[in-house]
Short mmCIF file of C-alpha atoms and ligand atoms in Angstrom, two decimals:
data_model
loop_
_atom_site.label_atom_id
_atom_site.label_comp_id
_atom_site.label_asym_id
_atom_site.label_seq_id
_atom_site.Cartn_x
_atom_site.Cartn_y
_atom_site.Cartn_z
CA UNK A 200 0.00 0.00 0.00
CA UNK A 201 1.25 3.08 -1.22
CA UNK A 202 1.23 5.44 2.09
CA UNK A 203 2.52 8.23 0.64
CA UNK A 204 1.26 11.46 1.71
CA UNK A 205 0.33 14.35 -1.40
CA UNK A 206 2.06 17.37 -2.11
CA UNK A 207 0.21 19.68 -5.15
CA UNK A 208 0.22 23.35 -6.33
CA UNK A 209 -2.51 24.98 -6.74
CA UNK A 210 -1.35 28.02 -9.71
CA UNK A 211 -3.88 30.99 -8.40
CA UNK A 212 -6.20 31.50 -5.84
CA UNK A 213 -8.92 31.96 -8.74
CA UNK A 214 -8.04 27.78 -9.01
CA UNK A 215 -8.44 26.92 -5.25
CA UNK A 216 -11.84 25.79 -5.16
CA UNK A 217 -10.86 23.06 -7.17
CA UNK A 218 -8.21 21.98 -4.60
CA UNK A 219 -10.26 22.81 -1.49
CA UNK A 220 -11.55 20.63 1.24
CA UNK A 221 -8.82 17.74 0.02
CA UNK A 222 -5.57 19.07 1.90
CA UNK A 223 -4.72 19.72 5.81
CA UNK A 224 -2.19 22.18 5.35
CA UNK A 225 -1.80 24.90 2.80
CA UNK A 226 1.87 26.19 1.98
CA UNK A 227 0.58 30.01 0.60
CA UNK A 228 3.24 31.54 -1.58
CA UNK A 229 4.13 35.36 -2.86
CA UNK A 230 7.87 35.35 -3.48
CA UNK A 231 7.29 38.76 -5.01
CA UNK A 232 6.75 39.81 -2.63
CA UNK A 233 4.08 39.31 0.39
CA UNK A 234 5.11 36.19 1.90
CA UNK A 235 8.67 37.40 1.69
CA UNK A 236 7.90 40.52 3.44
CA UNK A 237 6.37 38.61 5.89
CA UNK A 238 9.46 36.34 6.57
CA UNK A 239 11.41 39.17 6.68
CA UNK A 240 9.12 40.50 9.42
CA UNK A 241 9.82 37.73 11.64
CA UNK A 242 13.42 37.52 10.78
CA UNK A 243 13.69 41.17 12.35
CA UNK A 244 11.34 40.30 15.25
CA UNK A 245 7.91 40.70 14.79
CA UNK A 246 5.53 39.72 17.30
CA UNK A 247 2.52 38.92 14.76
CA UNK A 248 1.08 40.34 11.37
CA UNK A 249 -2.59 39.92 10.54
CA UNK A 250 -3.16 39.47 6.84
CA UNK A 251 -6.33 41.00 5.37
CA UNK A 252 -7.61 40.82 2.27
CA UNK A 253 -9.27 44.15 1.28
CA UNK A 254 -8.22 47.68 2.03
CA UNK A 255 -11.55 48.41 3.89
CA UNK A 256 -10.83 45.88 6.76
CA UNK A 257 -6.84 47.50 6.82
CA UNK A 258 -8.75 51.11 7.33
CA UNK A 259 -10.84 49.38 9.77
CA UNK A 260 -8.01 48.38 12.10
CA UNK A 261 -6.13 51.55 11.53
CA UNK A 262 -9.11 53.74 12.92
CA UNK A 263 -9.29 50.94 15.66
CA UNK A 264 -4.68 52.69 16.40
CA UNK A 265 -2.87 49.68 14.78
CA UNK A 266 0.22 49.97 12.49
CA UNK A 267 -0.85 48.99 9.61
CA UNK A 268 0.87 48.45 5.73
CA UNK A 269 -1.06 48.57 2.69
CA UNK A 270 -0.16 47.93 -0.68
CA UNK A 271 -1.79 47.79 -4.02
CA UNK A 272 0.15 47.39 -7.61
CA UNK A 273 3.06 47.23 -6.16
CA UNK A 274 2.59 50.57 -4.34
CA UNK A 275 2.37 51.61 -0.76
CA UNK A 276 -1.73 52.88 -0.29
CA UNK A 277 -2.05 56.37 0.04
CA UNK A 278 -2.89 56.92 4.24
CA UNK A 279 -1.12 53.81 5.43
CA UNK A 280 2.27 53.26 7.61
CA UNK A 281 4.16 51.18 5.05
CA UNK A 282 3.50 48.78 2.34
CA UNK A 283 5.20 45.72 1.40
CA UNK A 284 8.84 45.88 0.62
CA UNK A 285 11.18 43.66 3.06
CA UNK A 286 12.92 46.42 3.52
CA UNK A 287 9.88 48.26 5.66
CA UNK A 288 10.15 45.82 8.31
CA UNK A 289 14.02 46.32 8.64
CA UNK A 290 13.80 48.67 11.56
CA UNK A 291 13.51 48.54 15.73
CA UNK A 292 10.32 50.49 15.31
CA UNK A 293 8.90 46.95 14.22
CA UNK A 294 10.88 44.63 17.33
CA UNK A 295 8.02 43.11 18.84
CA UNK A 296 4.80 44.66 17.36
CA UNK A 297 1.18 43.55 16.20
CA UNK A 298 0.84 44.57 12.33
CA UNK A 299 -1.98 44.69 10.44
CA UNK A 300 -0.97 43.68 6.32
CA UNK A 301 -3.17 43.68 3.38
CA UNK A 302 -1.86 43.24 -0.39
CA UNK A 303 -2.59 42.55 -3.79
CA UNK A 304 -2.63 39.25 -3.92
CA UNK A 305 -0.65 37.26 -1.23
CA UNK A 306 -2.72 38.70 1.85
CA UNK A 307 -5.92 37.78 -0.60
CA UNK A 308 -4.53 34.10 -0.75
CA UNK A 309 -3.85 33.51 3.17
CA UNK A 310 -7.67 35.18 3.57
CA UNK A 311 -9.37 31.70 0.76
CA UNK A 312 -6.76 29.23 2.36
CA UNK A 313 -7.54 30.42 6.22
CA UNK A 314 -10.57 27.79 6.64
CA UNK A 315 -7.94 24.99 6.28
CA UNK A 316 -6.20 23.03 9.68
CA UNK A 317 -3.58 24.51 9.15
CA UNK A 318 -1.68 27.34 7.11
CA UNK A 319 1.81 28.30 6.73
CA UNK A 320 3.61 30.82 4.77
CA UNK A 321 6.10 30.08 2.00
CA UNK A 322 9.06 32.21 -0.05
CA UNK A 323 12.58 31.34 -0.92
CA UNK A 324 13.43 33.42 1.76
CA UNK A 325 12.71 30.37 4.17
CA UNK A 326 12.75 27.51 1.62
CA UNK A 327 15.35 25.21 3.07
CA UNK A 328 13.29 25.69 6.94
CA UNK A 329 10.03 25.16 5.59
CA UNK A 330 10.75 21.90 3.61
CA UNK A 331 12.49 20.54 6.42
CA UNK A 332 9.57 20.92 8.63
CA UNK A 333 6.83 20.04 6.23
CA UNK A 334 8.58 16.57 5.73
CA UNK A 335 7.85 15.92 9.30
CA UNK A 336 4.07 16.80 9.02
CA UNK A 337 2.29 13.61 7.52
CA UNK A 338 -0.40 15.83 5.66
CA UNK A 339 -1.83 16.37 2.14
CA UNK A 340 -0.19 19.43 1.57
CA UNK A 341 -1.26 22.18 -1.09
CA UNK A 342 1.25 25.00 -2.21
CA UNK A 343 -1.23 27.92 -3.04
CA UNK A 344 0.27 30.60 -5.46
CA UNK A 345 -0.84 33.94 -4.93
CA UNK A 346 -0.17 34.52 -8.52
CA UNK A 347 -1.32 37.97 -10.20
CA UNK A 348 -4.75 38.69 -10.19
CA UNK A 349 -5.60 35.67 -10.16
CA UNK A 350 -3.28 34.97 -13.38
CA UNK A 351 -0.53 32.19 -13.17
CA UNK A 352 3.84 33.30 -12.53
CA UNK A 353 7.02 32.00 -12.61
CA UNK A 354 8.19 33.08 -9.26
CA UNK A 355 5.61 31.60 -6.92
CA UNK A 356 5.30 28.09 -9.74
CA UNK A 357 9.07 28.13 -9.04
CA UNK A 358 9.30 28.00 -5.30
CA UNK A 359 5.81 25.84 -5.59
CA UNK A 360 7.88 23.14 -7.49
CA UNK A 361 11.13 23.55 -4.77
CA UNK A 362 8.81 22.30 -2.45
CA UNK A 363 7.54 19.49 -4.52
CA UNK A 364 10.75 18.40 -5.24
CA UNK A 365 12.20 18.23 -1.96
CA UNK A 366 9.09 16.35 -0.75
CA UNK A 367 9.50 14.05 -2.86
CA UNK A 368 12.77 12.98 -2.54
CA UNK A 369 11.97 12.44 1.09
CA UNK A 370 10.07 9.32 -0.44
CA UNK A 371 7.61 10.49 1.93
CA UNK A 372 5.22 12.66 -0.59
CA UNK A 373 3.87 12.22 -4.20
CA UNK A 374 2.48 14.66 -6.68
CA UNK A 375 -0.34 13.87 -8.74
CA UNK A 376 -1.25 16.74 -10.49
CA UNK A 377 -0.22 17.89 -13.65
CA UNK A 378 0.58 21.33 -11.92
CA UNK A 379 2.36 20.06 -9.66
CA UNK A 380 4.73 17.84 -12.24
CA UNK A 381 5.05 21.26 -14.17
CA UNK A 382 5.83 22.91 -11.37
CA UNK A 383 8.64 21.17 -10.11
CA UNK A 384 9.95 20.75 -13.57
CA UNK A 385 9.96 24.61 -13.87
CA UNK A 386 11.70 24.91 -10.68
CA UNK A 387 14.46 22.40 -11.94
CA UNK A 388 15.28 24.06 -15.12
CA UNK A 389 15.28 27.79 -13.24
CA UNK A 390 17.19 26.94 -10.06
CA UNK A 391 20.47 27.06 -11.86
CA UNK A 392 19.89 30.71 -12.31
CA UNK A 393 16.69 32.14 -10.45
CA UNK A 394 17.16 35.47 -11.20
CA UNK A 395 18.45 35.11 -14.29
CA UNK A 396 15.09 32.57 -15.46
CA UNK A 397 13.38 35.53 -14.14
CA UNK A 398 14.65 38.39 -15.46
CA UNK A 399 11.28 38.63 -17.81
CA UNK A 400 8.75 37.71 -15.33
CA UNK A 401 5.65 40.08 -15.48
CA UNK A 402 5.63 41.19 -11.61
CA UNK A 403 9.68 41.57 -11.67
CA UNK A 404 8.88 44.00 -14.54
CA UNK A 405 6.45 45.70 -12.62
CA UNK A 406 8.58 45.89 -9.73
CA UNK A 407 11.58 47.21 -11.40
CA UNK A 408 9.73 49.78 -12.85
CA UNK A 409 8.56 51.01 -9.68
CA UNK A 410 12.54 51.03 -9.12
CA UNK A 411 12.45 48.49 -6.37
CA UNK A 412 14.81 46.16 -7.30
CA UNK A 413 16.81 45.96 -4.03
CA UNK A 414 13.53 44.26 -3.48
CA UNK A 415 13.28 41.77 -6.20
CA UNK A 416 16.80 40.15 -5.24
CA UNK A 417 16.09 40.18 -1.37
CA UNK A 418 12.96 38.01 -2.34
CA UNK A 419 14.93 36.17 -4.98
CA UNK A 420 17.62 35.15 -2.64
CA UNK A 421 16.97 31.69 -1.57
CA UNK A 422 17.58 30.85 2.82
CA UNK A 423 18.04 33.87 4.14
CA UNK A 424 16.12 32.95 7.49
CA UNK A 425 14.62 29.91 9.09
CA UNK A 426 11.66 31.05 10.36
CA UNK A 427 8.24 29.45 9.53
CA UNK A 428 5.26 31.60 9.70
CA UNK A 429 2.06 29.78 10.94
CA UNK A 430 -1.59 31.56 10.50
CA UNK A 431 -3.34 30.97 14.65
CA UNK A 432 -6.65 32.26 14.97
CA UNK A 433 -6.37 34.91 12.33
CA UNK A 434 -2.71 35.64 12.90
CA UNK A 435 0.62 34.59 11.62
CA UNK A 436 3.23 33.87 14.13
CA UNK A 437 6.37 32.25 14.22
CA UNK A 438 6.21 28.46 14.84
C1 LIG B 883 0.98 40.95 -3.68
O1 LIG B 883 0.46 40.63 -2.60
O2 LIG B 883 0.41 40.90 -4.74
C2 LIG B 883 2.40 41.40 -3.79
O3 LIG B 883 3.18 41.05 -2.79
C3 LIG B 883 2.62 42.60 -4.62
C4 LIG B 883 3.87 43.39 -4.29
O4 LIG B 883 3.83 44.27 -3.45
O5 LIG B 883 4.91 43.14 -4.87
#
């Protein structure tokens, strides 16, 4: 009997109904750049973020005195404290705090996955960490891209299919899904050269024309901390 737990990617959050209901723990992944932001965060001491998935909730809590980032487009929202870069979070102000986080898409994603037992958050940023303690979880595990508006990219496929692969070569995990195969097959013909492979992606365009490419190769820089985000009662922690 094959006892072999699943490991899948789901491509967009537009896609995650399909995938729903069938997994225990959701990896949810923005390498560019929400989920790396939110490593980051930890990595500098954080106490918690909560992620929220419209700006009218993030208005909500900042009339209610949190510190709150907002970002939309790639763009810090007019009337909040800070947006999404890494870099924001690189500061004492930060040691310890309660933030309040909504983006475009990867605060959108941890809002759909946040019914399931249990959600973590993914980027290179903690790739070797998180794969090391996911092989120790004995769950159906779904990566969830954050994607672009609900379109499919390289960055979060790539880091979907790092997963995958190292899963896999536990012997512990199998992939199923055609997105999943592609996804790990993606990841082994870009990890040679990740920044290189995604030199064209649409959101690292988008990013560098908003001139915030000291941002795009902090997110593209693969182990830079071993923390593990975890989502508790509406708020990610570290494990
Ligand atoms: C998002 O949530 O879509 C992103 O992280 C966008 C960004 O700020 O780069």
């Amino acid at each position: 009997m094959d006892t072999r737990k699943n490991v899948e990617v789901c491509y967009t959050p537009g896609e995650y109904e399909y995938f729903k209901g069938e997994y225990d723990l959701i990896v949810v992944i923005d390498v560019l750049r929400a989920t790396s932001a939110i490593c980051a965060a930890f990595e500098n001491g954080i106490r918690s973020i909560i992620p929220v998935a419209t700006i009218e909730e993030a208005q909500d809590y900042k009339d209610r005195g949190f510190l709150v980032g907002a970002e939309r487009k790639g763009q810090i929202v007019e009337g909040f404290d800070f947006g999404n870069s890494p870099y924001s979070y690189m500061n004492e102000d930060f040691i310890g705090k309660d933030v309040v986080l909504s983006t475009t898409n990867g605060t959108k994603a941890l809002s759909i996955a946040s019914d399931a037992e249990t959600v973590v958050v993914g980027s290179l940023l903690n790739l070797d960490a998180l794969c090391e303690w996911l092989e120790n979880q004995d769950k159906n595990i779904l990566c969830l891209c954050s994607g672009w508006q609900d379109k499919f990219n390289l960055e979060d496929t790539i880091c979907a299919g790092a997963i995958c692969d190292y899963l896999i070569n536990t012997g512990k995990y199998t992939s199923n899904e055609d997105s999943s195969i592609a996804a790990k097959y993606l990841y082994l013909s870009a990890w040679v050269n990740p920044l290189g492979y995604l030199k064209s992606s649409s959101h690292r365009r988008r990013l560098k024309n908003l001139d915030l490419n000291e941002d795009i190769k902090y997110c593209l820089t693969p182990n830079q901390t071993r923390v593990v985000p975890i989502l508790r009662d509406g708020k990610l922690v570290k494990i």
